[in-house]
C-alpha cells in the first residue's frame, strides 16, 4: 500500500513537472545585424533571455547573423528570414521595406528616438604615440598619410565615415566644389577599400596597414581598450557625425513565425536601464542620460551633426553621394587617372 | 637513361633547382602550415580544445560534413551515369555535354552562389513560392548543399570519362555477347575496372567540398550555429579577434586536407599499378 501511495505521488509530481515544462514555450528569433555589434548582441541576448524567462517563463534563443550592413539588408531582401534587423543605418532598413515590403512605412516611428536605441560617432584610430600627428580631418588629406576606411558602396560604416568627412569639409569650405576636392584628396590617401567596417579594422590592426583608421567610435574603443590595449590611441576630430544605427521588427516575417510579441519586446528592452548600461559598456553611446553619466569618461563631448542637417533624408544622401555616378564615383574614378 | 643523365649532369644546375624547389615549398606550403599550427596552440591546449568543442564549431563541423557527404554521393552517381552514357553511347551534343560538365570549374564560386540566390531568392517567382510554402533553400541547409554540389560536380565525371574512354568497351561488349544483362555488366565488368578512378574522384570532390568558401558564403546568411560551415566559422572567429580559436578550427580543415592528400597519393599508386598490369 505504502509503495502504491509513493509511486502515485511520484507520478503526480512528475506530471506536474512535465506539464509546466510543456507550458514553458521556447521561442527562437533571428537577429540580422551588422559587423561591429557582434560582441554587444552576444551579451544582450543573454540579458534579454534572462529577463524574458523571468517575465513570461518562456525560453528565448536569439540566433545572430553579422556582416556588412548593406550586404545583410540584401540577404533579408533575398529571403533571409530575420525576425528583427539591427543595421548600421536607416537607409538599409528602408531598402528592405522598399524592395521586399516586409516592414510598414512608418517603421522608424515604432520605437523611441528614430528606432535607434544606441548611437555612435566616427573617430580616428591611430598607432601608439600618434607618429603622424593626426588631430583633425585636415591631417588625413596630407601627402604621405595612409588612411584606412571601407567601401561606402557596401559598408554602412563607410558611409558614415564619408559623410562625417563631408560635413567637416562643408563647414570649413562652404562650397560643394571645395568639399568634393577635399573628399577626393582624402580618398587619394586610401590604399585599400575593404567591403565592411570589421574588414577595415582587421586590415589596420592585424595586417598593420595605414597610419589612421576612420572608424566607428565603438570599434575604435573596442580595439584600443579590449582587443589590443596600449597599441593604439583614439583621436577625436573637431567635428563628426551622429550615427544612429536603426533597429526594427521585420513585421511580415515575425507575423509568419508568430514571434511578433517577443521580437517587439526584444527591441523595446534595448531602451531599459540594464540594457542601456550594457550598451555603454559595449562602447556604444547610450540614449539613457544616467547610463551616459556613469560612463562619461568613455564618451567625450564632441560637436556632432546629424544626417538631416546635411541632406533631406538618407535616400537623398544615397543618391547624391553613393549611387552610380554620384560624388563618390566621381572622386574615386578620378583617383585612377 | 643516357639522355636523362646528361640533362641533370651539371651539379650546379641541379643544386640550384633543388634549392628553388625547397625554397618554394617552404614559403608556400611549410611556413603557412606551421603558422596555422603555432597560432592554434599559442594560447595553450585549453583554448584550443575550447575552440574546437564549442557548440557553434560542432554545428559548423556537422553542417560541413552533411554538405560534403551529400555532394560526394550525388556527384558520384551523376559522374558514373554521365561517364557511362558518354563512353557507351554516341548521340548528338555529346561534346557539348562534356564541355558543360566542366562549367563549375570555370565559373567563379561567387557567381555559383549568386545563381542560387537569383533562382531561389525571395525576389524570384520560384523562390517566393517556395518561401511562402515554408520551404527554405537559400540561407538554409539545402542551399549550402546545392552550392557545394555545384562546385564539386565535375570531379568524379572528369576522372571517369577519360579513364573509361581509354579503356574502351570491348569487355562490356564481350559480356553482353555472353548473355550478361546491363546490371551484371555494370557491377561485374565496369565497376571493377574503374573503382580506383571513382575513389580518386570522390577524394578530390570531398576535399573541395569541405574547404569551399565562396559559393557557400553567398548562400549561407551566416546564422551562427545554423548555416555556418567550417570555413565560414573560421572567418567569423577571425573577424572577432579570436585568432587562436580561428586557427584552432583551421587545424580541423588541415587534418582533413592531409588525410585527403594521403588517400590521393595511395589511390594514384593503385591506379598506376592497375594500368601497368593491363
Coordinates of C-alpha atoms in Angstrom, one line a residue:
Chain A
X1 CA 0.0 0.0 0.0
X2 CA 2.8 2.3 1.0
X3 CA 4.5 1.6 -2.2
X4 CA 1.4 2.4 -4.2
X5 CA 1.0 5.7 -2.5
X6 CA 4.6 6.5 -3.0
X7 CA 4.6 5.7 -6.7
X8 CA 1.3 7.5 -7.3
X9 CA 2.8 10.6 -5.6
X10 CA 5.8 10.3 -7.8
X11 CA 3.6 10.0 -10.8
X12 CA 1.6 13.1 -9.7
X13 CA 4.8 15.1 -9.1
X14 CA 6.3 14.1 -12.5
X15 CA 3.0 15.0 -14.3
X16 CA 3.1 18.5 -12.7
X17 CA 6.7 18.9 -13.7
X18 CA 6.1 17.7 -17.2
X19 CA 3.1 19.9 -17.8
X20 CA 4.9 23.0 -16.5
X21 CA 7.8 22.1 -18.8
X22 CA 5.4 21.9 -21.7
X23 CA 3.8 25.3 -20.7
X24 CA 7.2 27.0 -20.8
X25 CA 7.4 27.7 -24.5
X26 CA 10.7 28.0 -26.3
X27 CA 11.0 30.7 -28.9
X28 CA 13.7 31.4 -31.4
X29 CA 14.5 34.7 -33.0
X30 CA 16.8 35.6 -35.8
X31 CA 18.6 39.0 -35.4
X32 CA 20.3 40.0 -38.7
X33 CA 22.8 42.7 -37.7
X34 CA 25.9 44.5 -39.0
X35 CA 29.5 43.9 -38.2
X36 CA 30.6 45.7 -35.1
X37 CA 27.6 44.7 -32.9
X38 CA 28.8 41.1 -32.5
X39 CA 30.2 41.4 -29.0
X40 CA 27.3 43.6 -27.8
X41 CA 24.4 41.3 -29.0
X42 CA 26.2 38.2 -27.7
X43 CA 25.9 39.7 -24.2
X44 CA 22.5 41.4 -24.8
X45 CA 20.9 38.1 -26.0
X46 CA 21.8 36.5 -22.6
X47 CA 20.5 39.5 -20.7
X48 CA 17.2 39.5 -22.7
X49 CA 16.7 35.8 -22.3
X50 CA 17.0 36.1 -18.6
X51 CA 14.6 39.0 -18.5
X52 CA 12.1 37.2 -20.7
X53 CA 12.3 33.9 -18.7
X54 CA 11.6 35.8 -15.6
X55 CA 8.7 37.8 -17.1
X56 CA 6.9 35.1 -19.0
X57 CA 8.6 31.8 -18.1
X58 CA 9.4 31.2 -21.8
X59 CA 12.9 30.4 -23.1
X60 CA 14.1 32.5 -25.9
X61 CA 17.2 31.9 -28.0
X62 CA 18.4 34.6 -30.4
X63 CA 20.4 33.5 -33.4
X64 CA 22.8 36.1 -34.8
X65 CA 23.9 36.8 -38.3
X66 CA 26.6 39.5 -38.9
X67 CA 28.1 41.1 -42.0
X68 CA 28.4 44.4 -43.8
X69 CA 25.1 46.3 -43.3
X70 CA 24.2 46.7 -46.9
X71 CA 25.0 43.1 -47.6
X72 CA 22.9 42.0 -44.7
X73 CA 19.9 44.1 -45.9
X74 CA 20.3 42.4 -49.3
X75 CA 20.2 39.0 -47.7
X76 CA 17.0 39.8 -46.0
X77 CA 15.5 41.1 -49.2
X78 CA 16.6 37.8 -50.9
X79 CA 14.8 35.8 -48.3
X80 CA 16.9 35.5 -45.1
X81 CA 14.1 35.2 -42.6
X82 CA 15.1 37.8 -39.9
X83 CA 12.6 38.5 -37.2
X84 CA 14.4 41.6 -36.3
X85 CA 17.1 43.7 -38.1
X86 CA 19.6 45.8 -36.3
X87 CA 21.5 47.6 -39.0
X88 CA 24.0 50.4 -39.3
X89 CA 21.7 53.0 -40.8
X90 CA 18.1 53.7 -41.6
X91 CA 18.7 53.5 -45.3
X92 CA 19.4 49.8 -45.2
X93 CA 16.2 49.1 -43.2
X94 CA 14.4 51.2 -45.7
X95 CA 15.8 49.2 -48.5
X96 CA 14.1 46.1 -47.0
X97 CA 10.8 48.0 -46.8
X98 CA 11.1 49.3 -50.4
X99 CA 12.3 46.1 -52.2
X100 CA 10.7 43.4 -50.1
X101 CA 7.7 45.1 -48.4
X102 CA 8.5 43.3 -45.1
X103 CA 8.0 46.4 -42.9
X104 CA 5.4 49.1 -42.5
X105 CA 6.3 52.5 -44.0
X106 CA 6.4 54.1 -40.6
X107 CA 8.8 51.6 -39.0
X108 CA 11.1 54.4 -37.8
X109 CA 8.3 55.7 -35.6
X110 CA 7.6 52.3 -33.9
X111 CA 10.3 52.9 -31.2
X112 CA 11.6 56.0 -29.5
X113 CA 14.4 58.2 -30.9
X114 CA 14.0 57.2 -34.6
X115 CA 14.2 53.5 -33.6
X116 CA 17.9 53.9 -32.7
X117 CA 18.4 52.7 -29.0
X118 CA 22.1 53.5 -29.2
X119 CA 24.2 55.9 -31.2
X120 CA 27.8 56.2 -32.1
X121 CA 30.0 58.5 -34.0
X122 CA 33.0 58.5 -36.3
X123 CA 36.5 58.9 -34.8
X124 CA 40.1 58.1 -35.7
X125 CA 42.2 55.3 -34.5
X126 CA 46.0 55.9 -34.7
X127 CA 49.0 53.9 -33.7
X128 CA 50.5 54.4 -30.3
X129 CA 52.1 57.8 -29.8
X130 CA 50.3 59.2 -32.9
X131 CA 53.5 59.3 -35.0
X132 CA 51.9 61.2 -37.9
X133 CA 50.4 63.8 -35.5
X134 CA 46.8 63.3 -36.6
X135 CA 44.4 65.7 -34.8
X136 CA 41.6 66.5 -37.2
X137 CA 40.2 65.8 -40.7
X138 CA 42.7 68.1 -42.3
X139 CA 45.5 65.9 -41.3
X140 CA 44.0 63.0 -43.3
X141 CA 44.5 64.7 -46.7
X142 CA 48.2 65.5 -46.1
X143 CA 50.5 63.7 -48.5
X144 CA 52.2 60.6 -47.0
X145 CA 49.3 59.8 -44.6
X146 CA 47.8 56.5 -45.4
X147 CA 44.1 56.2 -44.4
X148 CA 42.1 53.0 -44.0
X149 CA 38.3 53.1 -44.5
X150 CA 35.9 50.6 -46.0
X151 CA 34.0 50.9 -49.3
X152 CA 30.9 53.2 -49.0
X153 CA 29.2 51.2 -51.7
X154 CA 28.9 48.1 -49.5
X155 CA 29.5 49.2 -45.9
X156 CA 27.2 51.3 -43.7
X157 CA 30.1 52.4 -41.5
X158 CA 32.0 53.6 -44.5
X159 CA 29.0 55.8 -45.5
X160 CA 29.0 57.4 -42.0
X161 CA 32.8 57.9 -42.3
X162 CA 32.4 59.6 -45.7
X163 CA 29.6 61.8 -44.6
X164 CA 31.5 62.9 -41.4
X165 CA 34.3 64.0 -43.7
X166 CA 31.8 65.7 -46.0
X167 CA 30.2 67.5 -43.0
X168 CA 33.6 68.8 -41.9
X169 CA 34.6 69.9 -45.4
X170 CA 31.2 71.6 -45.8
X171 CA 31.5 73.5 -42.6
X172 CA 35.1 74.5 -43.3
X173 CA 35.0 75.3 -47.0
X174 CA 31.3 76.1 -47.6
X175 CA 31.1 75.3 -51.2
X176 CA 30.2 71.9 -52.7
X177 CA 33.1 72.0 -55.2
X178 CA 35.7 72.6 -52.5
X179 CA 34.2 69.8 -50.4
X180 CA 34.5 67.5 -53.4
X181 CA 38.1 68.4 -53.7
X182 CA 38.6 67.6 -50.0
X183 CA 36.9 64.2 -50.3
X184 CA 39.0 63.4 -53.4
X185 CA 42.2 64.2 -51.6
X186 CA 41.1 62.1 -48.7
X187 CA 40.4 59.0 -50.9
X188 CA 43.7 59.5 -52.7
X189 CA 45.3 58.6 -49.4
X190 CA 43.3 55.3 -49.1
X191 CA 45.3 52.3 -50.3
X192 CA 42.7 49.6 -49.8
X193 CA 38.9 49.6 -49.6
X194 CA 37.5 46.7 -47.6
X195 CA 33.9 45.7 -48.0
X196 CA 32.9 46.0 -44.4
X197 CA 33.9 48.0 -41.3
X198 CA 35.3 44.9 -39.5
X199 CA 37.4 44.1 -42.5
X200 CA 39.0 47.6 -42.4
X201 CA 39.7 47.2 -38.7
X202 CA 41.4 43.9 -39.3
X203 CA 43.4 45.5 -42.1
X204 CA 44.6 48.3 -39.8
X205 CA 45.1 46.3 -36.6
X206 CA 46.2 42.8 -37.7
X207 CA 47.8 43.5 -41.1
X208 CA 49.4 46.7 -39.8
X209 CA 48.4 48.8 -42.9
X210 CA 47.8 52.5 -42.8
X211 CA 48.5 55.4 -40.4
X212 CA 44.9 56.1 -39.4
X213 CA 41.7 54.2 -39.4
X214 CA 38.4 56.1 -39.8
X215 CA 36.2 54.0 -37.6
X216 CA 33.0 53.7 -35.6
X217 CA 33.7 55.0 -32.1
X218 CA 32.6 51.7 -30.7
X219 CA 35.0 49.8 -33.0
X220 CA 37.9 52.1 -32.0
X221 CA 37.2 51.8 -28.3
X222 CA 36.9 48.0 -28.6
X223 CA 40.3 47.7 -30.2
X224 CA 42.1 50.3 -28.1
X225 CA 40.7 49.1 -24.8
X226 CA 40.0 45.4 -25.1
X227 CA 41.5 43.7 -28.1
X228 CA 44.9 45.4 -28.4
X229 CA 45.4 47.6 -25.4
X230 CA 48.4 50.0 -25.4
X231 CA 49.0 49.7 -29.1
X232 CA 46.5 52.3 -30.4
X233 CA 45.0 55.7 -29.5
X234 CA 41.6 57.1 -30.2
X235 CA 41.7 60.7 -31.7
X236 CA 38.5 62.8 -31.6
X237 CA 38.2 65.2 -34.5
X238 CA 36.8 68.7 -34.0
X239 CA 33.5 67.7 -35.7
X240 CA 31.9 64.4 -36.5
X241 CA 28.5 62.9 -37.3
X242 CA 25.8 61.4 -35.1
X243 CA 25.4 57.9 -36.3
X244 CA 22.0 56.3 -35.4
X245 CA 22.0 52.6 -36.1
X246 CA 18.4 51.5 -36.6
X247 CA 16.5 48.6 -35.2
X248 CA 13.2 47.2 -36.5
X249 CA 10.9 44.2 -36.3
X250 CA 10.6 42.6 -39.7
X251 CA 6.8 42.6 -39.3
X252 CA 5.8 40.3 -42.1
X253 CA 8.3 37.6 -41.2
X254 CA 7.7 37.9 -37.5
X255 CA 4.0 37.5 -38.0
X256 CA 4.6 34.4 -40.1
X257 CA 6.8 33.0 -37.4
X258 CA 4.3 34.1 -34.7
X259 CA 7.2 35.8 -32.9
X260 CA 6.0 39.4 -33.2
X261 CA 5.4 39.8 -29.4
X262 CA 8.8 38.5 -28.5
X263 CA 10.5 40.5 -31.3
X264 CA 8.8 43.7 -30.1
X265 CA 9.9 43.1 -26.5
X266 CA 13.4 42.2 -27.7
X267 CA 13.8 45.6 -29.3
X268 CA 11.9 47.6 -26.6
X269 CA 14.1 46.1 -23.8
X270 CA 17.1 47.7 -25.5
X271 CA 15.9 51.0 -24.1
X272 CA 15.7 49.7 -20.5
X273 CA 18.3 50.8 -17.9
X274 CA 20.1 47.4 -17.6
X275 CA 20.4 47.2 -21.4
X276 CA 21.5 50.8 -21.7
X277 CA 24.2 50.1 -19.2
X278 CA 25.4 47.1 -21.2
X279 CA 25.3 49.3 -24.4
X280 CA 27.6 51.9 -22.7
X281 CA 29.9 49.1 -21.5
X282 CA 30.0 47.7 -25.1
X283 CA 31.3 51.1 -26.3
X284 CA 28.1 52.3 -27.9
X285 CA 26.7 55.7 -26.8
X286 CA 23.6 55.0 -24.7
X287 CA 20.4 57.0 -25.0
X288 CA 19.7 57.0 -21.3
X289 CA 21.1 60.0 -19.5
X290 CA 22.0 58.1 -16.4
X291 CA 24.0 55.4 -18.3
X292 CA 25.7 58.1 -20.3
X293 CA 26.6 59.9 -17.0
X294 CA 28.1 56.7 -15.5
X295 CA 30.3 56.2 -18.5
X296 CA 31.0 59.8 -19.3
X297 CA 34.8 59.4 -19.4
X298 CA 34.4 57.0 -22.3
X299 CA 32.3 59.3 -24.4
X300 CA 33.8 62.8 -24.5
X301 CA 31.5 65.7 -25.7
X302 CA 32.0 66.3 -29.3
X303 CA 30.4 68.5 -31.9
X304 CA 28.1 66.1 -33.8
X305 CA 26.0 66.9 -36.9
X306 CA 23.0 64.8 -37.9
X307 CA 22.4 63.4 -41.3
X308 CA 19.2 65.5 -41.6
X309 CA 21.3 68.7 -41.3
X310 CA 23.3 67.6 -44.4
X311 CA 20.5 66.0 -46.5
X312 CA 16.8 65.8 -46.6
X313 CA 17.0 62.1 -45.7
X314 CA 19.1 59.0 -46.3
X315 CA 17.6 58.4 -49.7
X316 CA 18.8 61.8 -50.8
X317 CA 22.3 61.4 -49.3
X318 CA 22.5 58.0 -51.0
X319 CA 21.5 59.5 -54.4
X320 CA 23.9 62.4 -54.2
X321 CA 26.9 60.5 -52.9
X322 CA 26.8 56.8 -53.3
X323 CA 24.6 55.8 -56.2
X324 CA 26.2 55.1 -59.6
X325 CA 27.7 58.3 -60.9
X326 CA 27.4 60.0 -57.6
X327 CA 30.1 62.1 -55.9
X328 CA 31.9 59.1 -54.6
X329 CA 32.1 57.6 -58.0
X330 CA 33.3 60.9 -59.5
X331 CA 36.2 61.4 -57.0
X332 CA 37.1 57.7 -56.9
X333 CA 37.2 57.3 -60.7
X334 CA 39.4 60.4 -60.9
X335 CA 41.7 58.8 -58.5
X336 CA 42.7 56.1 -61.0
X337 CA 43.5 58.8 -63.7
Chain B
X1 CA 68.7 6.7 -69.5
X2 CA 71.8 8.1 -71.1
X3 CA 70.0 11.2 -72.3
X4 CA 68.3 12.0 -69.0
X5 CA 71.7 11.6 -67.2
X6 CA 73.2 14.3 -69.4
X7 CA 70.4 16.7 -68.7
X8 CA 70.9 16.6 -64.9
X9 CA 74.6 16.4 -65.2
X10 CA 75.7 19.8 -64.1
X11 CA 75.7 19.6 -60.3
X12 CA 75.4 23.4 -60.1
X13 CA 72.2 23.5 -62.0
X14 CA 70.9 20.5 -60.1
X15 CA 71.6 22.2 -56.8
X16 CA 70.0 25.4 -57.9
X17 CA 66.9 23.6 -59.0
X18 CA 66.7 21.7 -55.7
X19 CA 67.2 25.0 -53.8
X20 CA 64.5 26.7 -55.7
X21 CA 62.1 23.8 -55.1
X22 CA 62.8 23.6 -51.4
X23 CA 62.5 27.4 -51.0
X24 CA 59.3 27.5 -52.9
X25 CA 57.8 24.6 -50.9
X26 CA 58.9 26.1 -47.6
X27 CA 57.5 29.5 -48.3
X28 CA 54.2 28.5 -49.9
X29 CA 53.5 25.2 -48.0
X30 CA 55.5 24.5 -44.9
X31 CA 55.5 28.0 -43.4
X32 CA 51.8 28.6 -43.7
X33 CA 51.1 25.2 -42.2
X34 CA 53.4 26.0 -39.3
X35 CA 51.8 29.4 -38.8
X36 CA 48.4 27.7 -38.6
X37 CA 49.6 25.1 -36.1
X38 CA 51.7 27.6 -33.9
X39 CA 48.8 30.2 -33.8
X40 CA 46.3 27.5 -33.0
X41 CA 48.2 26.4 -29.9
X42 CA 49.5 29.9 -28.9
X43 CA 47.1 30.3 -26.1
X44 CA 47.5 26.8 -24.8
X45 CA 45.8 23.5 -25.1
X46 CA 42.8 24.7 -23.1
X47 CA 41.9 27.4 -25.6
X48 CA 42.5 25.0 -28.5
X49 CA 40.1 22.5 -27.0
X50 CA 37.5 25.1 -26.1
X51 CA 37.6 26.5 -29.7
X52 CA 37.0 23.1 -31.4
X53 CA 34.5 21.8 -28.9
X54 CA 32.2 24.8 -28.6
X55 CA 28.7 24.2 -29.9
X56 CA 29.0 26.6 -32.8
X57 CA 32.2 24.9 -34.0
X58 CA 30.5 21.5 -33.7
X59 CA 27.4 22.7 -35.6
X60 CA 29.7 24.1 -38.3
X61 CA 31.6 20.8 -38.5
X62 CA 28.3 18.9 -38.7
X63 CA 26.9 21.1 -41.5
X64 CA 30.2 20.8 -43.4
X65 CA 30.1 17.0 -43.2
X66 CA 26.5 16.8 -44.2
X67 CA 27.0 19.1 -47.2
X68 CA 30.2 17.3 -48.3
X69 CA 28.6 13.9 -47.8
X70 CA 25.5 14.7 -49.9
X71 CA 27.7 16.4 -52.5
X72 CA 30.0 13.4 -52.8
X73 CA 27.3 10.8 -53.0
X74 CA 25.2 12.7 -55.5
X75 CA 28.2 13.6 -57.7
X76 CA 29.4 10.1 -57.7
X77 CA 26.0 8.9 -59.0
X78 CA 26.0 11.7 -61.5
X79 CA 29.6 11.2 -62.6
X80 CA 29.1 7.5 -63.1
X81 CA 26.0 7.8 -65.2
X82 CA 27.4 10.7 -67.2
X83 CA 30.6 8.8 -67.9
X84 CA 28.8 5.6 -68.7
X85 CA 26.5 7.4 -71.1
X86 CA 29.3 9.2 -72.8
X87 CA 31.5 6.2 -73.3
X88 CA 28.9 3.6 -74.2
X89 CA 26.6 5.6 -76.4
X90 CA 27.0 8.1 -79.2
X91 CA 24.5 10.9 -79.5
X92 CA 24.2 14.4 -80.7
X93 CA 25.6 17.1 -78.4
X94 CA 27.9 14.7 -76.6
X95 CA 30.8 17.1 -76.8
X96 CA 28.6 19.9 -75.6
X97 CA 27.7 17.8 -72.6
X98 CA 31.4 17.1 -71.8
X99 CA 32.1 20.8 -72.0
X100 CA 29.1 21.7 -69.8
X101 CA 30.3 19.3 -67.1
X102 CA 33.4 21.5 -66.8
X103 CA 31.3 24.6 -66.3
X104 CA 31.6 24.8 -62.4
X105 CA 35.4 24.8 -62.8
X106 CA 35.4 27.8 -65.0
X107 CA 32.7 29.8 -63.2
X108 CA 33.8 31.9 -60.2
X109 CA 32.5 30.4 -56.9
X110 CA 30.8 33.7 -56.0
X111 CA 28.8 33.5 -59.3
X112 CA 27.9 29.9 -58.5
X113 CA 26.4 31.1 -55.2
X114 CA 24.6 34.0 -56.8
X115 CA 23.0 31.7 -59.3
X116 CA 21.2 30.0 -56.4
X117 CA 20.3 33.3 -54.8
X118 CA 18.7 34.5 -58.0
X119 CA 17.0 31.2 -58.6
X120 CA 15.6 30.6 -55.1
X121 CA 15.8 34.1 -53.5
X122 CA 12.8 35.9 -52.2
X123 CA 12.6 38.0 -55.4
X124 CA 12.3 35.2 -57.9
X125 CA 9.0 33.6 -58.7
X126 CA 10.2 30.2 -57.8
X127 CA 11.8 31.4 -54.6
X128 CA 8.8 33.4 -53.5
X129 CA 6.5 30.4 -54.0
X130 CA 8.9 28.1 -52.0
X131 CA 9.3 30.5 -49.2
X132 CA 5.5 31.1 -49.0
X133 CA 5.1 27.3 -48.6
X134 CA 7.7 27.2 -45.9
X135 CA 10.4 25.6 -48.0
X136 CA 13.7 27.2 -47.4
X137 CA 16.5 26.7 -49.9
X138 CA 19.0 29.6 -49.6
X139 CA 20.1 30.8 -46.2
X140 CA 19.4 27.2 -45.0
X141 CA 21.0 23.8 -45.2
X142 CA 19.6 22.9 -48.7
X143 CA 21.2 25.9 -50.3
X144 CA 24.5 25.1 -48.8
X145 CA 24.2 21.5 -50.0
X146 CA 23.2 22.8 -53.5
X147 CA 26.1 25.2 -53.7
X148 CA 28.6 22.5 -52.6
X149 CA 27.2 20.0 -55.1
X150 CA 27.5 22.6 -57.8
X151 CA 31.2 23.4 -57.2
X152 CA 32.2 19.8 -56.8
X153 CA 30.1 18.3 -59.5
X154 CA 32.7 17.8 -62.3
X155 CA 35.3 15.9 -60.2
X156 CA 34.0 12.3 -60.5
X157 CA 32.8 12.7 -64.1
X158 CA 36.0 14.3 -65.1
X159 CA 38.0 11.5 -63.6
X160 CA 35.9 8.7 -65.1
X161 CA 35.3 9.9 -68.7
X162 CA 38.9 9.8 -69.9
X163 CA 39.5 6.6 -67.9
X164 CA 36.5 4.8 -69.4
X165 CA 37.2 6.2 -72.9
X166 CA 40.8 4.9 -72.8
X167 CA 39.8 1.5 -71.5
X168 CA 37.2 1.2 -74.3
X169 CA 34.1 -1.0 -74.1
X170 CA 35.3 -4.3 -75.5
X171 CA 34.9 -6.1 -72.2
X172 CA 31.4 -4.8 -71.8
X173 CA 30.6 -5.9 -75.4
X174 CA 32.1 -9.4 -74.7
X175 CA 30.0 -9.7 -71.5
X176 CA 26.9 -8.7 -73.5
X177 CA 27.6 -11.3 -76.1
X178 CA 28.0 -13.9 -73.4
X179 CA 24.5 -13.0 -72.2
X180 CA 25.0 -10.7 -69.3
X181 CA 22.3 -8.1 -68.6
X182 CA 23.1 -4.4 -68.1
X183 CA 23.1 -4.6 -64.4
X184 CA 25.6 -7.5 -64.4
X185 CA 27.8 -5.8 -66.9
X186 CA 27.9 -2.7 -64.8
X187 CA 28.7 -4.4 -61.5
X188 CA 30.9 -7.2 -62.6
X189 CA 32.8 -5.7 -65.5
X190 CA 32.7 -1.9 -65.4
X191 CA 32.9 -1.2 -61.7
X192 CA 36.0 -3.4 -61.1
X193 CA 37.7 -1.6 -64.0
X194 CA 37.1 1.9 -62.7
X195 CA 36.8 1.6 -59.0
X196 CA 40.1 3.4 -58.2
X197 CA 39.1 6.1 -60.6
X198 CA 35.8 6.6 -58.8
X199 CA 37.6 6.7 -55.4
X200 CA 40.1 9.2 -56.7
X201 CA 37.3 11.5 -57.9
X202 CA 35.5 11.1 -54.6
X203 CA 38.6 12.1 -52.6
X204 CA 39.1 15.2 -54.8
X205 CA 35.4 16.1 -54.5
X206 CA 35.3 15.7 -50.8
X207 CA 38.4 17.8 -50.4
X208 CA 36.9 20.6 -52.3
X209 CA 33.5 20.3 -50.7
X210 CA 34.9 20.6 -47.2
X211 CA 37.0 23.6 -48.0
X212 CA 34.6 25.5 -50.2
X213 CA 34.2 29.1 -49.1
X214 CA 33.0 31.5 -51.9
X215 CA 29.8 29.9 -53.1
X216 CA 28.7 28.7 -49.7
X217 CA 29.4 32.2 -48.2
X218 CA 26.9 33.8 -50.7
X219 CA 24.0 31.4 -49.9
X220 CA 24.7 31.0 -46.2
X221 CA 23.2 34.0 -44.5
X222 CA 25.8 33.4 -41.8
X223 CA 23.5 32.4 -39.0
X224 CA 25.6 31.2 -36.1
X225 CA 25.0 27.6 -35.2
X226 CA 22.8 27.1 -38.2
X227 CA 24.2 28.0 -41.6
X228 CA 27.9 28.3 -40.9
X229 CA 30.2 25.8 -42.4
X230 CA 33.8 25.3 -41.0
X231 CA 35.4 27.8 -43.4
X232 CA 32.7 30.4 -42.7
X233 CA 33.1 29.8 -38.9
X234 CA 36.8 30.4 -39.2
X235 CA 36.2 33.7 -40.9
X236 CA 33.8 34.8 -38.2
X237 CA 36.2 33.9 -35.4
X238 CA 39.0 35.7 -37.2
X239 CA 36.8 38.8 -37.6
X240 CA 36.0 38.7 -33.9
X241 CA 39.7 38.9 -33.0
X242 CA 39.7 35.3 -31.8
X243 CA 42.8 34.5 -33.8
X244 CA 43.8 31.4 -31.8
X245 CA 40.3 30.0 -32.0
X246 CA 40.2 30.7 -35.7
X247 CA 43.4 28.8 -36.3
X248 CA 42.4 26.0 -34.0
X249 CA 39.3 25.4 -36.1
X250 CA 41.5 25.7 -39.2
X251 CA 43.6 22.8 -38.0
X252 CA 40.5 20.6 -38.4
X253 CA 40.5 21.6 -42.1
X254 CA 44.2 21.0 -42.2
X255 CA 43.8 17.4 -40.8
X256 CA 41.2 16.8 -43.4
X257 CA 43.4 18.1 -46.2
X258 CA 46.3 15.9 -45.0
X259 CA 44.0 12.8 -45.0
X260 CA 42.8 13.7 -48.5
X261 CA 46.4 14.1 -49.6
X262 CA 47.5 10.7 -48.2
X263 CA 44.4 9.0 -49.7
X264 CA 45.0 10.7 -53.1
X265 CA 48.6 9.5 -53.1
X266 CA 47.6 6.0 -52.3
X267 CA 44.9 5.9 -55.0
X268 CA 47.4 7.3 -57.6
X269 CA 49.7 4.5 -56.6
X270 CA 46.9 1.9 -57.0
X271 CA 45.8 3.4 -60.4
X272 CA 49.4 3.3 -61.7
X273 CA 49.8 -0.4 -60.7
X274 CA 46.5 -1.2 -62.3
X275 CA 47.5 0.4 -65.6
X276 CA 50.8 -1.4 -65.5
X277 CA 49.0 -4.7 -65.1
X278 CA 46.8 -4.1 -68.1

